[in-house]
Amino acid sequence: MAGALSCSATDLATLIGSTANATAFSSYICSRFDAVSANLSDTKYAIDNTYLLFSAYLVFSMQLGFAMLCAGSVRAKNTMNIMLTNVLDAAAGGLFYYLFGYAFAFGAPSNAFIGRQFFGLKDIPNPNFDYSHFLYQWAFAIAAAGITSGSIAERTQFVAYLIYSSFLTGFVYPVVSHWFWSSDGWASASRSHDLLFGSGVIDFAGSGVVHMVGGIAGLWGALIEGPRIGRFDHAGRSVTLRGHSASLVVLGSFLLWFGWYGFNPGSFLTILKSYGSPGGYVGQWSAIGRTAVTTTLAGCTAALTTLFGKRVLSGHWNVTDVCNGLLGGFAAITSGCSVVEPWAAIICGFVAAMVLIGCNRLAERVRYDDPLEAAQLHGGCGAWGIIFTALFAKEAYVSEVYAPGRPYGLFMGGGGRLLAAHVIQILVIAGWVSALMGSLFYCLHKMGLLRISAEDEMAGMDQTRHGGFAYVYHDEDETGRNGGFMIKSTPIRVGPTSTPTPPHPNQDLQQQQEQQV
């Protein structure tokens, strides 16, 4: 932009002629052009950073969605615990991503494996990175940690959350994001040379980088801990332990849907970029709109497919299953959302629903317990999304978003090189996360820091670990204060003619919880 408005006073003076003030006049004119050019450059930075900050806020709002979804999917006696872990993911993740994670992910210059600059945001801002980029990437990192917390809900010690969340956001996830998103990463499509299979990996918003990482980490945590008490009977048959609030599940799902419009379209990072000749109506803003459309269609299709699929299998219209199907469609389209046609997103969502249903059936057969279906949803559907992108990526969109001449989808006539790169991505993510997070959870298990006791699990962690239930059904004390007035209960005498003493208000709740267990 600045180059188009550059001006040379010497050249301009020659055109003006040999007047006495030609040189001074030319210098003045050129100074005005330079000022306009600088202002336009500043405006572009401001617009792009504002867009990225807005996207970061949207992605961060997904933490509230995760919290509501998790709370509604667990039993009432563990509500406070799972809400607190979601707060912890954001808080601990913020510090560790600031100190180490961002540097490992995007610190440049670096090697192909890990970043080596920007620890504690040193040398930020610079011409390539600003604070808005850190905030956006931090929101992604804590999303991966939030996925894992759902898999190990209702039976995990609080200290284990602290340890795994810090390790995941500070090291495990950043290294993966460096591989596939940094311009120095060995498999990144943004790499300027030595591209993997001549293409690099097109994981635009993180079906692999975010969803597979979180899903596989949760898989190992849940496997090593084992199922919740009562999840399977003595014959190995599945026993449904329903979450306590479908309303919170739906609220969380809609909040996640809303946040996904920052997750996927926001991954362009900038918006003020034209495609083709300047002044045209087609630009990055058009690709951003298309990405929002493909995201929407994939989620909607997956939700409807799950609705009717589960109706056939179970005979019920289950809103929780539909919400999980919706999120599975979003997780799958995240990889290729910017490079596929809207009609292809419908295929993506349909298959994602089938993948989720199949993974859940498999989990029941092997007695795997995941209260939020996080490993199946994010791990299984995320892996499908990576394959989907390699099959349906469109040549024109790959050229616009990445670079002309790159390999594109197999089914679109682009050959198999992109598919080969994406198979490699699935394998290395599965291996890396399994080696590190599997080892971490195993060590925590051996040290007795992973799973709570059976007594605490039966009673519920809200009562045993967090000082009381999330929902208050009665006054804690017989005599207390409420709004400045004394509340005093009168004991009821039990006799032949008296009314029996009513049960304690918490007794029915406890009995219901024990029955659920």
PDB file of N, CA and C in Angstrom, residues 225-288:
ATOM      1  N   GLU A 225      -7.394 -43.389  34.536  1.00  0.00           N
ATOM      2  CA  GLU A 225      -8.233 -43.303  35.731  1.00  0.00           C
ATOM      3  C   GLU A 225      -9.244 -44.439  35.821  1.00  0.00           C
ATOM      4  N   GLY A 226      -9.765 -44.826  34.679  1.00  0.00           N
ATOM      5  CA  GLY A 226     -10.833 -45.814  34.674  1.00  0.00           C
ATOM      6  C   GLY A 226     -12.191 -45.148  34.760  1.00  0.00           C
ATOM      7  N   PRO A 227     -13.256 -45.917  34.541  1.00  0.00           N
ATOM      8  CA  PRO A 227     -14.611 -45.339  34.528  1.00  0.00           C
ATOM      9  C   PRO A 227     -15.064 -44.906  35.917  1.00  0.00           C
ATOM     10  N   ARG A 228     -16.061 -44.035  35.938  1.00  0.00           N
ATOM     11  CA  ARG A 228     -16.676 -43.624  37.192  1.00  0.00           C
ATOM     12  C   ARG A 228     -17.375 -44.817  37.861  1.00  0.00           C
ATOM     13  N   ILE A 229     -17.490 -44.760  39.162  1.00  0.00           N
ATOM     14  CA  ILE A 229     -18.187 -45.806  39.902  1.00  0.00           C
ATOM     15  C   ILE A 229     -19.645 -45.856  39.442  1.00  0.00           C
ATOM     16  N   GLY A 230     -20.086 -47.023  39.035  1.00  0.00           N
ATOM     17  CA  GLY A 230     -21.458 -47.203  38.593  1.00  0.00           C
ATOM     18  C   GLY A 230     -21.676 -46.988  37.112  1.00  0.00           C
ATOM     19  N   ARG A 231     -20.634 -46.606  36.380  1.00  0.00           N
ATOM     20  CA  ARG A 231     -20.813 -46.356  34.945  1.00  0.00           C
ATOM     21  C   ARG A 231     -21.086 -47.640  34.180  1.00  0.00           C
ATOM     22  N   PHE A 232     -20.521 -48.760  34.657  1.00  0.00           N
ATOM     23  CA  PHE A 232     -20.774 -50.070  34.054  1.00  0.00           C
ATOM     24  C   PHE A 232     -21.134 -51.043  35.176  1.00  0.00           C
ATOM     25  N   ASP A 233     -22.109 -51.892  34.913  1.00  0.00           N
ATOM     26  CA  ASP A 233     -22.523 -52.831  35.954  1.00  0.00           C
ATOM     27  C   ASP A 233     -21.570 -54.019  36.008  1.00  0.00           C
ATOM     28  N   HIS A 234     -21.889 -54.997  36.888  1.00  0.00           N
ATOM     29  CA  HIS A 234     -20.980 -56.122  37.083  1.00  0.00           C
ATOM     30  C   HIS A 234     -20.843 -56.986  35.834  1.00  0.00           C
ATOM     31  N   ALA A 235     -21.829 -56.933  34.964  1.00  0.00           N
ATOM     32  CA  ALA A 235     -21.765 -57.703  33.724  1.00  0.00           C
ATOM     33  C   ALA A 235     -21.078 -56.918  32.607  1.00  0.00           C
ATOM     34  N   GLY A 236     -20.636 -55.699  32.900  1.00  0.00           N
ATOM     35  CA  GLY A 236     -19.964 -54.888  31.900  1.00  0.00           C
ATOM     36  C   GLY A 236     -20.892 -54.078  31.021  1.00  0.00           C
ATOM     37  N   ARG A 237     -22.201 -54.096  31.352  1.00  0.00           N
ATOM     38  CA  ARG A 237     -23.156 -53.335  30.556  1.00  0.00           C
ATOM     39  C   ARG A 237     -23.124 -51.867  30.937  1.00  0.00           C
ATOM     40  N   SER A 238     -23.351 -51.019  29.935  1.00  0.00           N
ATOM     41  CA  SER A 238     -23.310 -49.582  30.143  1.00  0.00           C
ATOM     42  C   SER A 238     -24.497 -49.116  30.973  1.00  0.00           C
ATOM     43  N   VAL A 239     -24.225 -48.253  31.947  1.00  0.00           N
ATOM     44  CA  VAL A 239     -25.262 -47.634  32.773  1.00  0.00           C
ATOM     45  C   VAL A 239     -25.160 -46.129  32.566  1.00  0.00           C
ATOM     46  N   THR A 240     -26.226 -45.516  32.131  1.00  0.00           N
ATOM     47  CA  THR A 240     -26.196 -44.086  31.838  1.00  0.00           C
ATOM     48  C   THR A 240     -26.169 -43.277  33.131  1.00  0.00           C
ATOM     49  N   LEU A 241     -25.176 -42.429  33.273  1.00  0.00           N
ATOM     50  CA  LEU A 241     -25.090 -41.476  34.383  1.00  0.00           C
ATOM     51  C   LEU A 241     -25.362 -40.100  33.791  1.00  0.00           C
ATOM     52  N   ARG A 242     -26.599 -39.710  33.786  1.00  0.00           N
ATOM     53  CA  ARG A 242     -27.001 -38.504  33.079  1.00  0.00           C
ATOM     54  C   ARG A 242     -26.511 -37.245  33.788  1.00  0.00           C
ATOM     55  N   GLY A 243     -26.167 -36.254  32.990  1.00  0.00           N
ATOM     56  CA  GLY A 243     -25.886 -34.952  33.547  1.00  0.00           C
ATOM     57  C   GLY A 243     -27.128 -34.352  34.164  1.00  0.00           C
ATOM     58  N   HIS A 244     -26.934 -33.392  35.049  1.00  0.00           N
ATOM     59  CA  HIS A 244     -28.070 -32.928  35.853  1.00  0.00           C
ATOM     60  C   HIS A 244     -28.863 -31.803  35.207  1.00  0.00           C
ATOM     61  N   SER A 245     -28.366 -31.207  34.086  1.00  0.00           N
ATOM     62  CA  SER A 245     -29.076 -30.063  33.525  1.00  0.00           C
ATOM     63  C   SER A 245     -28.918 -30.000  32.013  1.00  0.00           C
ATOM     64  N   ALA A 246     -29.972 -30.402  31.312  1.00  0.00           N
ATOM     65  CA  ALA A 246     -29.970 -30.251  29.858  1.00  0.00           C
ATOM     66  C   ALA A 246     -29.984 -28.781  29.463  1.00  0.00           C
ATOM     67  N   SER A 247     -30.546 -27.936  30.309  1.00  0.00           N
ATOM     68  CA  SER A 247     -30.587 -26.497  30.016  1.00  0.00           C
ATOM     69  C   SER A 247     -29.183 -25.922  29.923  1.00  0.00           C
ATOM     70  N   LEU A 248     -28.297 -26.306  30.855  1.00  0.00           N
ATOM     71  CA  LEU A 248     -26.919 -25.820  30.808  1.00  0.00           C
ATOM     72  C   LEU A 248     -26.180 -26.375  29.597  1.00  0.00           C
ATOM     73  N   VAL A 249     -26.484 -27.610  29.220  1.00  0.00           N
ATOM     74  CA  VAL A 249     -25.861 -28.191  28.032  1.00  0.00           C
ATOM     75  C   VAL A 249     -26.224 -27.383  26.788  1.00  0.00           C
ATOM     76  N   VAL A 250     -27.484 -27.039  26.638  1.00  0.00           N
ATOM     77  CA  VAL A 250     -27.924 -26.265  25.474  1.00  0.00           C
ATOM     78  C   VAL A 250     -27.324 -24.859  25.516  1.00  0.00           C
ATOM     79  N   LEU A 251     -27.325 -24.236  26.683  1.00  0.00           N
ATOM     80  CA  LEU A 251     -26.722 -22.908  26.811  1.00  0.00           C
ATOM     81  C   LEU A 251     -25.249 -22.945  26.434  1.00  0.00           C
ATOM     82  N   GLY A 252     -24.522 -23.929  26.961  1.00  0.00           N
ATOM     83  CA  GLY A 252     -23.106 -24.047  26.632  1.00  0.00           C
ATOM     84  C   GLY A 252     -22.862 -24.294  25.160  1.00  0.00           C
ATOM     85  N   SER A 253     -23.714 -25.095  24.529  1.00  0.00           N
ATOM     86  CA  SER A 253     -23.561 -25.393  23.107  1.00  0.00           C
ATOM     87  C   SER A 253     -23.750 -24.145  22.255  1.00  0.00           C
ATOM     88  N   PHE A 254     -24.759 -23.332  22.594  1.00  0.00           N
ATOM     89  CA  PHE A 254     -24.971 -22.100  21.831  1.00  0.00           C
ATOM     90  C   PHE A 254     -23.833 -21.102  22.044  1.00  0.00           C
ATOM     91  N   LEU A 255     -23.295 -21.045  23.258  1.00  0.00           N
ATOM     92  CA  LEU A 255     -22.149 -20.168  23.494  1.00  0.00           C
ATOM     93  C   LEU A 255     -20.934 -20.638  22.702  1.00  0.00           C
ATOM     94  N   LEU A 256     -20.727 -21.933  22.616  1.00  0.00           N
ATOM     95  CA  LEU A 256     -19.630 -22.466  21.811  1.00  0.00           C
ATOM     96  C   LEU A 256     -19.857 -22.187  20.325  1.00  0.00           C
ATOM     97  N   TRP A 257     -21.086 -22.331  19.883  1.00  0.00           N
ATOM     98  CA  TRP A 257     -21.425 -22.010  18.491  1.00  0.00           C
ATOM     99  C   TRP A 257     -21.070 -20.558  18.191  1.00  0.00           C
ATOM    100  N   PHE A 258     -21.460 -19.664  19.078  1.00  0.00           N
ATOM    101  CA  PHE A 258     -21.154 -18.245  18.909  1.00  0.00           C
ATOM    102  C   PHE A 258     -19.650 -18.011  18.867  1.00  0.00           C
ATOM    103  N   GLY A 259     -18.924 -18.633  19.793  1.00  0.00           N
ATOM    104  CA  GLY A 259     -17.477 -18.452  19.838  1.00  0.00           C
ATOM    105  C   GLY A 259     -16.752 -19.024  18.645  1.00  0.00           C
ATOM    106  N   TRP A 260     -17.359 -20.026  18.001  1.00  0.00           N
ATOM    107  CA  TRP A 260     -16.704 -20.653  16.844  1.00  0.00           C
ATOM    108  C   TRP A 260     -16.574 -19.672  15.669  1.00  0.00           C
ATOM    109  N   TYR A 261     -17.358 -18.609  15.662  1.00  0.00           N
ATOM    110  CA  TYR A 261     -17.220 -17.602  14.617  1.00  0.00           C
ATOM    111  C   TYR A 261     -15.970 -16.743  14.820  1.00  0.00           C
ATOM    112  N   GLY A 262     -15.378 -16.818  15.982  1.00  0.00           N
ATOM    113  CA  GLY A 262     -14.050 -16.253  16.164  1.00  0.00           C
ATOM    114  C   GLY A 262     -12.977 -17.305  15.959  1.00  0.00           C
ATOM    115  N   PHE A 263     -13.300 -18.533  16.304  1.00  0.00           N
ATOM    116  CA  PHE A 263     -12.361 -19.643  16.203  1.00  0.00           C
ATOM    117  C   PHE A 263     -11.955 -19.898  14.751  1.00  0.00           C
ATOM    118  N   ASN A 264     -12.948 -20.028  13.863  1.00  0.00           N
ATOM    119  CA  ASN A 264     -12.650 -20.359  12.469  1.00  0.00           C
ATOM    120  C   ASN A 264     -12.402 -19.135  11.589  1.00  0.00           C
ATOM    121  N   PRO A 265     -13.368 -18.227  11.413  1.00  0.00           N
ATOM    122  CA  PRO A 265     -13.079 -17.040  10.598  1.00  0.00           C
ATOM    123  C   PRO A 265     -11.930 -16.198  11.153  1.00  0.00           C
ATOM    124  N   GLY A 266     -11.796 -16.141  12.469  1.00  0.00           N
ATOM    125  CA  GLY A 266     -10.735 -15.336  13.053  1.00  0.00           C
ATOM    126  C   GLY A 266      -9.344 -15.841  12.753  1.00  0.00           C
ATOM    127  N   SER A 267      -9.226 -17.107  12.353  1.00  0.00           N
ATOM    128  CA  SER A 267      -7.906 -17.681  12.093  1.00  0.00           C
ATOM    129  C   SER A 267      -7.234 -17.106  10.847  1.00  0.00           C
ATOM    130  N   PHE A 268      -7.952 -16.274  10.094  1.00  0.00           N
ATOM    131  CA  PHE A 268      -7.282 -15.541   9.015  1.00  0.00           C
ATOM    132  C   PHE A 268      -6.310 -14.510   9.582  1.00  0.00           C
ATOM    133  N   LEU A 269      -6.535 -14.084  10.808  1.00  0.00           N
ATOM    134  CA  LEU A 269      -5.695 -13.121  11.535  1.00  0.00           C
ATOM    135  C   LEU A 269      -5.801 -11.696  11.006  1.00  0.00           C
ATOM    136  N   THR A 270      -5.982 -11.524   9.711  1.00  0.00           N
ATOM    137  CA  THR A 270      -6.162 -10.197   9.116  1.00  0.00           C
ATOM    138  C   THR A 270      -7.408 -10.222   8.239  1.00  0.00           C
ATOM    139  N   ILE A 271      -7.951  -9.048   7.975  1.00  0.00           N
ATOM    140  CA  ILE A 271      -9.151  -8.962   7.143  1.00  0.00           C
ATOM    141  C   ILE A 271      -8.952  -8.025   5.952  1.00  0.00           C
ATOM    142  N   LEU A 272      -8.035  -7.061   6.065  1.00  0.00           N
ATOM    143  CA  LEU A 272      -7.867  -6.058   5.018  1.00  0.00           C
ATOM    144  C   LEU A 272      -6.828  -6.532   4.003  1.00  0.00           C
ATOM    145  N   LYS A 273      -7.277  -7.434   3.135  1.00  0.00           N
ATOM    146  CA  LYS A 273      -6.400  -7.982   2.102  1.00  0.00           C
ATOM    147  C   LYS A 273      -7.251  -8.319   0.888  1.00  0.00           C
ATOM    148  N   SER A 274      -6.881  -7.754  -0.262  1.00  0.00           N
ATOM    149  CA  SER A 274      -7.660  -7.998  -1.475  1.00  0.00           C
ATOM    150  C   SER A 274      -7.109  -9.202  -2.218  1.00  0.00           C
ATOM    151  N   TYR A 275      -7.982  -9.871  -2.960  1.00  0.00           N
ATOM    152  CA  TYR A 275      -7.580 -10.956  -3.850  1.00  0.00           C
ATOM    153  C   TYR A 275      -7.715 -10.435  -5.277  1.00  0.00           C
ATOM    154  N   GLY A 276      -6.636 -10.436  -6.003  1.00  0.00           N
ATOM    155  CA  GLY A 276      -6.694  -9.912  -7.368  1.00  0.00           C
ATOM    156  C   GLY A 276      -6.338  -8.437  -7.392  1.00  0.00           C
ATOM    157  N   SER A 277      -6.913  -7.701  -8.333  1.00  0.00           N
ATOM    158  CA  SER A 277      -6.583  -6.295  -8.516  1.00  0.00           C
ATOM    159  C   SER A 277      -7.171  -5.465  -7.384  1.00  0.00           C
ATOM    160  N   PRO A 278      -6.452  -4.426  -6.931  1.00  0.00           N
ATOM    161  CA  PRO A 278      -6.977  -3.552  -5.871  1.00  0.00           C
ATOM    162  C   PRO A 278      -8.283  -2.895  -6.305  1.00  0.00           C
ATOM    163  N   GLY A 279      -9.151  -2.701  -5.359  1.00  0.00           N
ATOM    164  CA  GLY A 279     -10.429  -2.072  -5.663  1.00  0.00           C
ATOM    165  C   GLY A 279     -11.535  -3.052  -5.991  1.00  0.00           C
ATOM    166  N   GLY A 280     -11.194  -4.339  -6.100  1.00  0.00           N
ATOM    167  CA  GLY A 280     -12.220  -5.341  -6.379  1.00  0.00           C
ATOM    168  C   GLY A 280     -13.046  -5.636  -5.142  1.00  0.00           C
ATOM    169  N   TYR A 281     -14.169  -6.294  -5.350  1.00  0.00           N
ATOM    170  CA  TYR A 281     -15.041  -6.587  -4.226  1.00  0.00           C
ATOM    171  C   TYR A 281     -14.735  -7.934  -3.583  1.00  0.00           C
ATOM    172  N   VAL A 282     -13.812  -8.694  -4.160  1.00  0.00           N
ATOM    173  CA  VAL A 282     -13.442  -9.995  -3.602  1.00  0.00           C
ATOM    174  C   VAL A 282     -12.120  -9.852  -2.870  1.00  0.00           C
ATOM    175  N   GLY A 283     -12.118 -10.245  -1.630  1.00  0.00           N
ATOM    176  CA  GLY A 283     -10.897 -10.175  -0.833  1.00  0.00           C
ATOM    177  C   GLY A 283     -10.973 -11.124   0.341  1.00  0.00           C
ATOM    178  N   GLN A 284     -10.068 -10.924   1.289  1.00  0.00           N
ATOM    179  CA  GLN A 284     -10.044 -11.803   2.452  1.00  0.00           C
ATOM    180  C   GLN A 284     -11.359 -11.734   3.224  1.00  0.00           C
ATOM    181  N   TRP A 285     -12.011 -10.568   3.159  1.00  0.00           N
ATOM    182  CA  TRP A 285     -13.304 -10.439   3.814  1.00  0.00           C
ATOM    183  C   TRP A 285     -14.336 -11.422   3.242  1.00  0.00           C
ATOM    184  N   SER A 286     -14.220 -11.723   1.949  1.00  0.00           N
ATOM    185  CA  SER A 286     -15.111 -12.701   1.330  1.00  0.00           C
ATOM    186  C   SER A 286     -14.802 -14.108   1.826  1.00  0.00           C
ATOM    187  N   ALA A 287     -13.520 -14.418   1.928  1.00  0.00           N
ATOM    188  CA  ALA A 287     -13.124 -15.738   2.428  1.00  0.00           C
ATOM    189  C   ALA A 287     -13.553 -15.914   3.885  1.00  0.00           C
ATOM    190  N   ILE A 288     -13.500 -14.847   4.653  1.00  0.00           N
ATOM    191  CA  ILE A 288     -13.942 -14.904   6.045  1.00  0.00           C
ATOM    192  C   ILE A 288     -15.435 -15.205   6.110  1.00  0.00           C
TER     193      ILE A 288
END
